[in-house]
Amino acid sequence: MNIVTIELNGISYHVIDEGAGIPILLLHGFPDSNKLWHRMIPLLTGRGYRVIAPDLRGYGDTALAGDAENYSVALSAKDLFDLLLALDIRKIKVVGHDWGAILGWYLAAHYPTIVESYTALSVGHPKAYFRRGTIKQLFKGSYVGLFLQRGLAEKVFSAGNYFVLRKMAVESEELKQQWLHDMTRPGRLTAGFNWYRGNFSLKNSGHLFNLPNVSMPVLGIIGQNDPALTTEQMVRSGHYVNGSFQHHIIEDEGHWLPETCPEQLVELITAFHQSY
């Protein structure tokens, strides 16, 4: 795997840059790193893509960013824009999962000249989540309240030899080992929670609650059995897409789709890219 280290706005980024051809940007979420994509990368490069997969701020081998405010999607989106310029990429297809999906929605809305299309995995447009959400979605997302509690969330997650983190990885033993390797290092668990704390702060919450519509073609994919997100919030994301919008619900799948059904994702993404 070809790895590059790039300094972006004072943050040292660890980035996979693999393959040649059509550029595609893969954005992971909590509590992952670019290792989330390890099953999809060879499939994508085999289809003629050049995969760009960074460890986002505070994750994997990318540097910690300090206070929670430094984890806003606005700052990370600027990092990604600068990353693509540094790699001499002027147009790119974007795929995001979990917080990476929220970041992808922000990137698509605010950097439309560089984002050619967007594929959102699991998480729909923030307005579909917050404004068109159901009681069921509020219940499924109730864990966020814990994540916002500085110190308490860290204690809960680290208790019992990181029992909660282990429990979250029911879909994959490999995911569990990756998370335990990455998130038990000093400062890394807090950095992951800072994505929640920094973006739900009074200063930065408007980035999500008031996110504009996006104009490029969008594909939304969600697992039918996602424990944290309803299929409705993905389907209703079409209200916030001015271009074409497609959605696909994968039966009998949960949250970590890149790990559990990479082949199906690549098929869906490739077909989507060929449809516009």
PDB file of C-alpha atoms in Angstrom:
ATOM      1  CA  MET A   1       0.000   0.000   0.000  1.00  0.00           C
ATOM      2  CA  ASN A   2       1.415   3.386  -1.006  1.00  0.00           C
ATOM      3  CA  ILE A   3       1.411   5.740   2.011  1.00  0.00           C
ATOM      4  CA  VAL A   4       2.197   9.455   1.927  1.00  0.00           C
ATOM      5  CA  THR A   5       2.537  11.926   4.803  1.00  0.00           C
ATOM      6  CA  ILE A   6       1.364  15.452   4.042  1.00  0.00           C
ATOM      7  CA  GLU A   7       1.302  18.550   6.267  1.00  0.00           C
ATOM      8  CA  LEU A   8      -2.073  20.289   5.955  1.00  0.00           C
ATOM      9  CA  ASN A   9      -2.912  23.398   7.964  1.00  0.00           C
ATOM     10  CA  GLY A  10      -0.593  22.384  10.787  1.00  0.00           C
ATOM     11  CA  ILE A  11      -1.768  18.744  10.881  1.00  0.00           C
ATOM     12  CA  SER A  12       0.443  15.871   9.709  1.00  0.00           C
ATOM     13  CA  TYR A  13      -1.818  13.609   7.653  1.00  0.00           C
ATOM     14  CA  HIS A  14      -1.296   9.902   6.950  1.00  0.00           C
ATOM     15  CA  VAL A  15      -2.802   9.152   3.529  1.00  0.00           C
ATOM     16  CA  ILE A  16      -3.178   6.064   1.347  1.00  0.00           C
ATOM     17  CA  ASP A  17      -2.673   6.985  -2.320  1.00  0.00           C
ATOM     18  CA  GLU A  18      -3.115   3.784  -4.278  1.00  0.00           C
ATOM     19  CA  GLY A  19      -3.742   2.955  -7.922  1.00  0.00           C
ATOM     20  CA  ALA A  20      -4.068   5.032 -11.048  1.00  0.00           C
ATOM     21  CA  GLY A  21      -7.000   6.386 -12.994  1.00  0.00           C
ATOM     22  CA  ILE A  22     -10.221   7.985 -11.749  1.00  0.00           C
ATOM     23  CA  PRO A  23      -9.609   9.700  -8.375  1.00  0.00           C
ATOM     24  CA  ILE A  24     -11.895   8.624  -5.532  1.00  0.00           C
ATOM     25  CA  LEU A  25     -11.709   9.948  -1.971  1.00  0.00           C
ATOM     26  CA  LEU A  26     -12.661   7.589   0.890  1.00  0.00           C
ATOM     27  CA  LEU A  27     -13.562   9.151   4.264  1.00  0.00           C
ATOM     28  CA  HIS A  28     -13.924   6.998   7.393  1.00  0.00           C
ATOM     29  CA  GLY A  29     -15.673   7.812  10.672  1.00  0.00           C
ATOM     30  CA  PHE A  30     -15.677   6.874  14.370  1.00  0.00           C
ATOM     31  CA  PRO A  31     -13.828   4.874  15.668  1.00  0.00           C
ATOM     32  CA  ASP A  32     -12.074   3.926  12.453  1.00  0.00           C
ATOM     33  CA  SER A  33      -9.064   4.926  10.375  1.00  0.00           C
ATOM     34  CA  ASN A  34      -8.286   4.411   6.709  1.00  0.00           C
ATOM     35  CA  LYS A  35      -7.931   0.724   7.602  1.00  0.00           C
ATOM     36  CA  LEU A  36     -11.727   0.599   7.279  1.00  0.00           C
ATOM     37  CA  TRP A  37     -11.283   0.536   3.500  1.00  0.00           C
ATOM     38  CA  HIS A  38      -8.720  -2.275   3.307  1.00  0.00           C
ATOM     39  CA  ARG A  39     -11.160  -4.679   1.626  1.00  0.00           C
ATOM     40  CA  MET A  40     -12.485  -2.107  -0.831  1.00  0.00           C
ATOM     41  CA  ILE A  41      -9.206  -0.532  -1.968  1.00  0.00           C
ATOM     42  CA  PRO A  42      -7.929  -3.445  -4.104  1.00  0.00           C
ATOM     43  CA  LEU A  43     -11.405  -3.851  -5.610  1.00  0.00           C
ATOM     44  CA  LEU A  44     -11.536  -0.171  -6.541  1.00  0.00           C
ATOM     45  CA  THR A  45      -8.014  -0.003  -7.939  1.00  0.00           C
ATOM     46  CA  GLY A  46      -8.854  -3.104  -9.952  1.00  0.00           C
ATOM     47  CA  ARG A  47     -11.751  -1.140 -11.474  1.00  0.00           C
ATOM     48  CA  GLY A  48      -9.444   1.660 -12.568  1.00  0.00           C
ATOM     49  CA  TYR A  49      -9.691   4.050  -9.622  1.00  0.00           C
ATOM     50  CA  ARG A  50      -6.974   5.997  -7.867  1.00  0.00           C
ATOM     51  CA  VAL A  51      -7.889   5.702  -4.191  1.00  0.00           C
ATOM     52  CA  ILE A  52      -7.130   8.563  -1.786  1.00  0.00           C
ATOM     53  CA  ALA A  53      -7.890   7.466   1.797  1.00  0.00           C
ATOM     54  CA  PRO A  54      -6.671   9.719   4.623  1.00  0.00           C
ATOM     55  CA  ASP A  55      -6.680   9.053   8.332  1.00  0.00           C
ATOM     56  CA  LEU A  56      -8.827  12.005   9.428  1.00  0.00           C
ATOM     57  CA  ARG A  57      -7.819  14.422  12.197  1.00  0.00           C
ATOM     58  CA  GLY A  58      -6.907  12.509  15.357  1.00  0.00           C
ATOM     59  CA  TYR A  59      -7.418   9.059  13.840  1.00  0.00           C
ATOM     60  CA  GLY A  60      -4.983   6.347  12.788  1.00  0.00           C
ATOM     61  CA  ASP A  61      -1.542   7.860  12.228  1.00  0.00           C
ATOM     62  CA  THR A  62      -2.727  11.386  11.496  1.00  0.00           C
ATOM     63  CA  ALA A  63      -1.784  13.849  14.239  1.00  0.00           C
ATOM     64  CA  LEU A  64      -4.030  14.842  17.113  1.00  0.00           C
ATOM     65  CA  ALA A  65      -5.586  18.259  16.576  1.00  0.00           C
ATOM     66  CA  GLY A  66      -5.892  19.553  20.128  1.00  0.00           C
ATOM     67  CA  ASP A  67      -9.135  21.015  21.488  1.00  0.00           C
ATOM     68  CA  ALA A  68     -12.562  19.801  20.384  1.00  0.00           C
ATOM     69  CA  GLU A  69     -13.151  22.945  18.313  1.00  0.00           C
ATOM     70  CA  ASN A  70     -10.322  21.834  16.020  1.00  0.00           C
ATOM     71  CA  TYR A  71     -12.352  18.826  14.890  1.00  0.00           C
ATOM     72  CA  SER A  72     -15.077  20.763  13.106  1.00  0.00           C
ATOM     73  CA  VAL A  73     -16.105  19.476   9.688  1.00  0.00           C
ATOM     74  CA  ALA A  74     -15.310  22.912   8.261  1.00  0.00           C
ATOM     75  CA  LEU A  75     -11.630  22.621   9.186  1.00  0.00           C
ATOM     76  CA  SER A  76     -11.389  19.021   7.996  1.00  0.00           C
ATOM     77  CA  ALA A  77     -13.061  19.883   4.693  1.00  0.00           C
ATOM     78  CA  LYS A  78     -10.475  22.631   4.140  1.00  0.00           C
ATOM     79  CA  ASP A  79      -7.759  20.052   4.867  1.00  0.00           C
ATOM     80  CA  LEU A  80      -9.215  17.731   2.234  1.00  0.00           C
ATOM     81  CA  PHE A  81      -9.479  20.498  -0.345  1.00  0.00           C
ATOM     82  CA  ASP A  82      -5.823  21.365   0.263  1.00  0.00           C
ATOM     83  CA  LEU A  83      -4.886  17.670   0.160  1.00  0.00           C
ATOM     84  CA  LEU A  84      -6.424  17.264  -3.277  1.00  0.00           C
ATOM     85  CA  LEU A  85      -4.675  20.376  -4.545  1.00  0.00           C
ATOM     86  CA  ALA A  86      -1.361  19.046  -3.186  1.00  0.00           C
ATOM     87  CA  LEU A  87      -1.966  15.802  -5.086  1.00  0.00           C
ATOM     88  CA  ASP A  88      -2.863  17.794  -8.240  1.00  0.00           C
ATOM     89  CA  ILE A  89      -6.444  16.497  -8.246  1.00  0.00           C
ATOM     90  CA  ARG A  90      -9.019  18.974  -9.535  1.00  0.00           C
ATOM     91  CA  LYS A  91     -12.110  16.697  -9.686  1.00  0.00           C
ATOM     92  CA  ILE A  92     -12.895  13.740  -7.462  1.00  0.00           C
ATOM     93  CA  LYS A  93     -15.609  11.269  -6.575  1.00  0.00           C
ATOM     94  CA  VAL A  94     -16.202  11.083  -2.828  1.00  0.00           C
ATOM     95  CA  VAL A  95     -17.351   8.216  -0.590  1.00  0.00           C
ATOM     96  CA  GLY A  96     -17.917   8.777   3.135  1.00  0.00           C
ATOM     97  CA  HIS A  97     -18.972   6.569   6.046  1.00  0.00           C
ATOM     98  CA  ASP A  98     -20.226   7.585   9.513  1.00  0.00           C
ATOM     99  CA  TRP A  99     -18.563  10.933  10.453  1.00  0.00           C
ATOM    100  CA  GLY A 100     -16.786  10.639   7.114  1.00  0.00           C
ATOM    101  CA  ALA A 101     -20.237  10.694   5.517  1.00  0.00           C
ATOM    102  CA  ILE A 102     -21.151  13.895   7.355  1.00  0.00           C
ATOM    103  CA  LEU A 103     -17.816  15.372   6.301  1.00  0.00           C
ATOM    104  CA  GLY A 104     -18.544  14.250   2.752  1.00  0.00           C
ATOM    105  CA  TRP A 105     -21.915  16.014   2.750  1.00  0.00           C
ATOM    106  CA  TYR A 106     -20.185  19.186   3.965  1.00  0.00           C
ATOM    107  CA  LEU A 107     -17.440  18.871   1.361  1.00  0.00           C
ATOM    108  CA  ALA A 108     -20.002  18.348  -1.412  1.00  0.00           C
ATOM    109  CA  ALA A 109     -22.066  21.356  -0.281  1.00  0.00           C
ATOM    110  CA  HIS A 110     -19.174  23.793   0.160  1.00  0.00           C
ATOM    111  CA  TYR A 111     -16.650  22.607  -2.466  1.00  0.00           C
ATOM    112  CA  PRO A 112     -18.886  21.752  -5.443  1.00  0.00           C
ATOM    113  CA  THR A 113     -16.240  22.666  -8.005  1.00  0.00           C
ATOM    114  CA  ILE A 114     -14.033  19.769  -6.935  1.00  0.00           C
ATOM    115  CA  VAL A 115     -16.610  17.115  -5.885  1.00  0.00           C
ATOM    116  CA  GLU A 116     -17.939  15.374  -8.989  1.00  0.00           C
ATOM    117  CA  SER A 117     -20.289  12.987  -7.165  1.00  0.00           C
ATOM    118  CA  TYR A 118     -20.945  11.805  -3.651  1.00  0.00           C
ATOM    119  CA  THR A 119     -21.721   8.406  -2.111  1.00  0.00           C
ATOM    120  CA  ALA A 120     -22.948   8.559   1.501  1.00  0.00           C
ATOM    121  CA  LEU A 121     -22.695   5.346   3.506  1.00  0.00           C
ATOM    122  CA  SER A 122     -25.031   4.958   6.492  1.00  0.00           C
ATOM    123  CA  VAL A 123     -25.469   8.684   7.299  1.00  0.00           C
ATOM    124  CA  GLY A 124     -27.788  10.859   5.254  1.00  0.00           C
ATOM    125  CA  HIS A 125     -27.800  14.620   4.835  1.00  0.00           C
ATOM    126  CA  PRO A 126     -27.664  16.248   8.306  1.00  0.00           C
ATOM    127  CA  LYS A 127     -30.985  18.028   7.724  1.00  0.00           C
ATOM    128  CA  ALA A 128     -32.631  14.687   6.952  1.00  0.00           C
ATOM    129  CA  TYR A 129     -31.285  13.404  10.265  1.00  0.00           C
ATOM    130  CA  PHE A 130     -32.136  16.426  12.418  1.00  0.00           C
ATOM    131  CA  ARG A 131     -35.183  17.970  10.749  1.00  0.00           C
ATOM    132  CA  ARG A 132     -36.898  14.933   9.271  1.00  0.00           C
ATOM    133  CA  GLY A 133     -35.823  12.470  11.911  1.00  0.00           C
ATOM    134  CA  THR A 134     -38.281  10.194  13.657  1.00  0.00           C
ATOM    135  CA  ILE A 135     -38.657   9.168  17.287  1.00  0.00           C
ATOM    136  CA  LYS A 136     -36.931   5.951  16.271  1.00  0.00           C
ATOM    137  CA  GLN A 137     -33.919   7.909  14.988  1.00  0.00           C
ATOM    138  CA  LEU A 138     -33.754   9.984  18.172  1.00  0.00           C
ATOM    139  CA  PHE A 139     -33.710   6.777  20.178  1.00  0.00           C
ATOM    140  CA  LYS A 140     -31.039   5.179  17.981  1.00  0.00           C
ATOM    141  CA  GLY A 141     -28.877   8.288  18.251  1.00  0.00           C
ATOM    142  CA  SER A 142     -29.193   8.661  22.028  1.00  0.00           C
ATOM    143  CA  TYR A 143     -25.594   7.443  22.492  1.00  0.00           C
ATOM    144  CA  VAL A 144     -24.414  10.849  21.252  1.00  0.00           C
ATOM    145  CA  GLY A 145     -25.399  12.338  24.596  1.00  0.00           C
ATOM    146  CA  LEU A 146     -22.807  10.149  26.298  1.00  0.00           C
ATOM    147  CA  PHE A 147     -20.110  10.963  23.748  1.00  0.00           C
ATOM    148  CA  LEU A 148     -20.526  14.661  24.493  1.00  0.00           C
ATOM    149  CA  GLN A 149     -19.706  14.162  28.187  1.00  0.00           C
ATOM    150  CA  ARG A 150     -16.014  14.939  28.493  1.00  0.00           C
ATOM    151  CA  GLY A 151     -14.264  12.445  30.759  1.00  0.00           C
ATOM    152  CA  LEU A 152     -17.342  10.302  31.376  1.00  0.00           C
ATOM    153  CA  ALA A 153     -17.409   8.878  27.850  1.00  0.00           C
ATOM    154  CA  GLU A 154     -13.706   8.034  28.088  1.00  0.00           C
ATOM    155  CA  LYS A 155     -14.258   6.230  31.398  1.00  0.00           C
ATOM    156  CA  VAL A 156     -17.207   4.246  30.062  1.00  0.00           C
ATOM    157  CA  PHE A 157     -15.354   3.165  26.926  1.00  0.00           C
ATOM    158  CA  SER A 158     -12.099   2.246  28.639  1.00  0.00           C
ATOM    159  CA  ALA A 159     -13.753   0.312  31.483  1.00  0.00           C
ATOM    160  CA  GLY A 160     -13.494  -3.470  31.470  1.00  0.00           C
ATOM    161  CA  ASN A 161     -10.560  -3.490  29.055  1.00  0.00           C
ATOM    162  CA  TYR A 162     -12.510  -1.388  26.531  1.00  0.00           C
ATOM    163  CA  PHE A 163     -15.595  -3.585  26.770  1.00  0.00           C
ATOM    164  CA  VAL A 164     -17.886  -1.118  24.946  1.00  0.00           C
ATOM    165  CA  LEU A 165     -15.445  -0.781  22.048  1.00  0.00           C
ATOM    166  CA  ARG A 166     -15.229  -4.546  21.788  1.00  0.00           C
ATOM    167  CA  LYS A 167     -19.018  -4.842  21.902  1.00  0.00           C
ATOM    168  CA  MET A 168     -19.407  -2.350  19.057  1.00  0.00           C
ATOM    169  CA  ALA A 169     -17.325  -4.600  16.804  1.00  0.00           C
ATOM    170  CA  VAL A 170     -19.810  -7.466  16.744  1.00  0.00           C
ATOM    171  CA  GLU A 171     -19.760  -7.431  12.945  1.00  0.00           C
ATOM    172  CA  SER A 172     -16.031  -8.100  12.597  1.00  0.00           C
ATOM    173  CA  GLU A 173     -13.188  -9.471  14.687  1.00  0.00           C
ATOM    174  CA  GLU A 174     -10.797  -7.604  12.412  1.00  0.00           C
ATOM    175  CA  LEU A 175     -12.498  -4.293  13.175  1.00  0.00           C
ATOM    176  CA  LYS A 176     -12.195  -4.985  16.891  1.00  0.00           C
ATOM    177  CA  GLN A 177      -8.460  -5.570  16.659  1.00  0.00           C
ATOM    178  CA  GLN A 178      -7.968  -2.415  14.565  1.00  0.00           C
ATOM    179  CA  TRP A 179      -9.941  -0.282  17.029  1.00  0.00           C
ATOM    180  CA  LEU A 180      -8.147  -1.657  20.051  1.00  0.00           C
ATOM    181  CA  HIS A 181      -4.800  -0.971  18.394  1.00  0.00           C
ATOM    182  CA  ASP A 182      -5.712   2.578  17.392  1.00  0.00           C
ATOM    183  CA  MET A 183      -8.055   3.874  20.086  1.00  0.00           C
ATOM    184  CA  THR A 184      -6.199   2.688  23.181  1.00  0.00           C
ATOM    185  CA  ARG A 185      -3.240   4.962  22.405  1.00  0.00           C
ATOM    186  CA  PRO A 186      -2.954   8.167  24.459  1.00  0.00           C
ATOM    187  CA  GLY A 187      -5.384  10.848  23.354  1.00  0.00           C
ATOM    188  CA  ARG A 188      -6.977   8.877  20.545  1.00  0.00           C
ATOM    189  CA  LEU A 189     -10.277   8.006  22.203  1.00  0.00           C
ATOM    190  CA  THR A 190     -10.772  11.639  23.203  1.00  0.00           C
ATOM    191  CA  ALA A 191      -9.931  12.712  19.652  1.00  0.00           C
ATOM    192  CA  GLY A 192     -12.686  10.446  18.357  1.00  0.00           C
ATOM    193  CA  PHE A 193     -15.208  11.911  20.781  1.00  0.00           C
ATOM    194  CA  ASN A 194     -14.021  15.405  19.845  1.00  0.00           C
ATOM    195  CA  TRP A 195     -15.590  14.930  16.422  1.00  0.00           C
ATOM    196  CA  TYR A 196     -18.917  14.915  18.270  1.00  0.00           C
ATOM    197  CA  ARG A 197     -18.011  17.581  20.833  1.00  0.00           C
ATOM    198  CA  GLY A 198     -16.505  19.976  18.314  1.00  0.00           C
ATOM    199  CA  ASN A 199     -19.339  19.736  15.801  1.00  0.00           C
ATOM    200  CA  PHE A 200     -22.207  19.878  18.289  1.00  0.00           C
ATOM    201  CA  SER A 201     -20.754  22.940  20.044  1.00  0.00           C
ATOM    202  CA  LEU A 202     -22.560  26.286  19.889  1.00  0.00           C
ATOM    203  CA  LYS A 203     -19.819  27.623  17.637  1.00  0.00           C
ATOM    204  CA  ASN A 204     -19.891  24.842  15.049  1.00  0.00           C
ATOM    205  CA  SER A 205     -23.335  23.206  15.159  1.00  0.00           C
ATOM    206  CA  GLY A 206     -24.578  25.488  12.405  1.00  0.00           C
ATOM    207  CA  HIS A 207     -22.260  23.686  10.008  1.00  0.00           C
ATOM    208  CA  LEU A 208     -24.573  20.678  10.351  1.00  0.00           C
ATOM    209  CA  PHE A 209     -27.991  22.122  11.154  1.00  0.00           C
ATOM    210  CA  ASN A 210     -27.821  24.695   8.325  1.00  0.00           C
ATOM    211  CA  LEU A 211     -25.927  22.682   5.724  1.00  0.00           C
ATOM    212  CA  PRO A 212     -26.957  23.741   2.193  1.00  0.00           C
ATOM    213  CA  ASN A 213     -28.321  21.391  -0.422  1.00  0.00           C
ATOM    214  CA  VAL A 214     -25.806  19.637  -2.644  1.00  0.00           C
ATOM    215  CA  SER A 215     -25.897  19.918  -6.403  1.00  0.00           C
ATOM    216  CA  MET A 216     -23.972  16.909  -7.733  1.00  0.00           C
ATOM    217  CA  PRO A 217     -25.297  13.335  -8.193  1.00  0.00           C
ATOM    218  CA  VAL A 218     -25.619  11.510  -4.865  1.00  0.00           C
ATOM    219  CA  LEU A 219     -25.945   7.847  -3.943  1.00  0.00           C
ATOM    220  CA  GLY A 220     -27.021   6.897  -0.426  1.00  0.00           C
ATOM    221  CA  ILE A 221     -26.402   3.380   0.879  1.00  0.00           C
ATOM    222  CA  ILE A 222     -27.457   2.040   4.272  1.00  0.00           C
ATOM    223  CA  GLY A 223     -27.692  -1.330   5.955  1.00  0.00           C
ATOM    224  CA  GLN A 224     -31.223  -2.418   6.798  1.00  0.00           C
ATOM    225  CA  ASN A 225     -30.133  -3.403  10.311  1.00  0.00           C
ATOM    226  CA  ASP A 226     -27.968  -0.378  11.137  1.00  0.00           C
ATOM    227  CA  PRO A 227     -28.146  -0.061  14.950  1.00  0.00           C
ATOM    228  CA  ALA A 228     -27.475   3.697  14.963  1.00  0.00           C
ATOM    229  CA  LEU A 229     -29.339   5.018  11.928  1.00  0.00           C
ATOM    230  CA  THR A 230     -32.750   4.563  10.343  1.00  0.00           C
ATOM    231  CA  THR A 231     -33.238   3.936   6.652  1.00  0.00           C
ATOM    232  CA  GLU A 232     -35.682   6.877   6.623  1.00  0.00           C
ATOM    233  CA  GLN A 233     -32.995   9.484   7.264  1.00  0.00           C
ATOM    234  CA  MET A 234     -31.105   8.215   4.226  1.00  0.00           C
ATOM    235  CA  VAL A 235     -34.153   8.028   1.956  1.00  0.00           C
ATOM    236  CA  ARG A 236     -35.263  11.538   2.962  1.00  0.00           C
ATOM    237  CA  SER A 237     -31.852  12.947   2.084  1.00  0.00           C
ATOM    238  CA  GLY A 238     -33.151  13.296  -1.461  1.00  0.00           C
ATOM    239  CA  HIS A 239     -34.989  16.429  -0.288  1.00  0.00           C
ATOM    240  CA  TYR A 240     -31.562  18.093   0.089  1.00  0.00           C
ATOM    241  CA  VAL A 241     -30.024  17.046  -3.219  1.00  0.00           C
ATOM    242  CA  ASN A 242     -30.621  19.340  -6.184  1.00  0.00           C
ATOM    243  CA  GLY A 243     -29.026  16.869  -8.591  1.00  0.00           C
ATOM    244  CA  SER A 244     -29.972  13.240  -9.091  1.00  0.00           C
ATOM    245  CA  PHE A 245     -30.395  11.128  -5.948  1.00  0.00           C
ATOM    246  CA  GLN A 246     -30.385   7.357  -5.679  1.00  0.00           C
ATOM    247  CA  HIS A 247     -30.586   5.262  -2.535  1.00  0.00           C
ATOM    248  CA  HIS A 248     -30.045   1.598  -1.792  1.00  0.00           C
ATOM    249  CA  ILE A 249     -30.904  -0.371   1.337  1.00  0.00           C
ATOM    250  CA  ILE A 250     -28.764  -3.474   1.825  1.00  0.00           C
ATOM    251  CA  GLU A 251     -30.767  -6.213   3.490  1.00  0.00           C
ATOM    252  CA  ASP A 252     -29.391  -8.023   6.545  1.00  0.00           C
ATOM    253  CA  GLU A 253     -26.445  -5.626   6.908  1.00  0.00           C
ATOM    254  CA  GLY A 254     -25.531  -3.326   9.781  1.00  0.00           C
ATOM    255  CA  HIS A 255     -23.336  -0.248  10.109  1.00  0.00           C
ATOM    256  CA  TRP A 256     -19.808  -1.139   8.999  1.00  0.00           C
ATOM    257  CA  LEU A 257     -20.591  -1.833   5.352  1.00  0.00           C
ATOM    258  CA  PRO A 258     -17.031  -1.367   3.981  1.00  0.00           C
ATOM    259  CA  GLU A 259     -15.923  -4.241   6.204  1.00  0.00           C
ATOM    260  CA  THR A 260     -18.905  -6.572   5.876  1.00  0.00           C
ATOM    261  CA  CYS A 261     -19.970  -6.211   2.219  1.00  0.00           C
ATOM    262  CA  PRO A 262     -17.140  -4.519   0.249  1.00  0.00           C
ATOM    263  CA  GLU A 263     -17.876  -6.307  -3.009  1.00  0.00           C
ATOM    264  CA  GLN A 264     -21.501  -5.182  -3.029  1.00  0.00           C
ATOM    265  CA  LEU A 265     -20.510  -1.615  -2.219  1.00  0.00           C
ATOM    266  CA  VAL A 266     -18.010  -1.490  -5.070  1.00  0.00           C
ATOM    267  CA  GLU A 267     -20.618  -2.861  -7.477  1.00  0.00           C
ATOM    268  CA  LEU A 268     -23.153  -0.237  -6.397  1.00  0.00           C
ATOM    269  CA  ILE A 269     -20.640   2.611  -6.480  1.00  0.00           C
ATOM    270  CA  THR A 270     -19.287   1.621  -9.891  1.00  0.00           C
ATOM    271  CA  ALA A 271     -22.796   1.350 -11.359  1.00  0.00           C
ATOM    272  CA  PHE A 272     -23.673   4.742  -9.869  1.00  0.00           C
ATOM    273  CA  HIS A 273     -20.603   6.360 -11.433  1.00  0.00           C
ATOM    274  CA  GLN A 274     -21.569   4.912 -14.802  1.00  0.00           C
ATOM    275  CA  SER A 275     -25.138   6.253 -14.550  1.00  0.00           C
ATOM    276  CA  TYR A 276     -24.438   9.977 -14.904  1.00  0.00           C
TER     277      TYR A 276
END
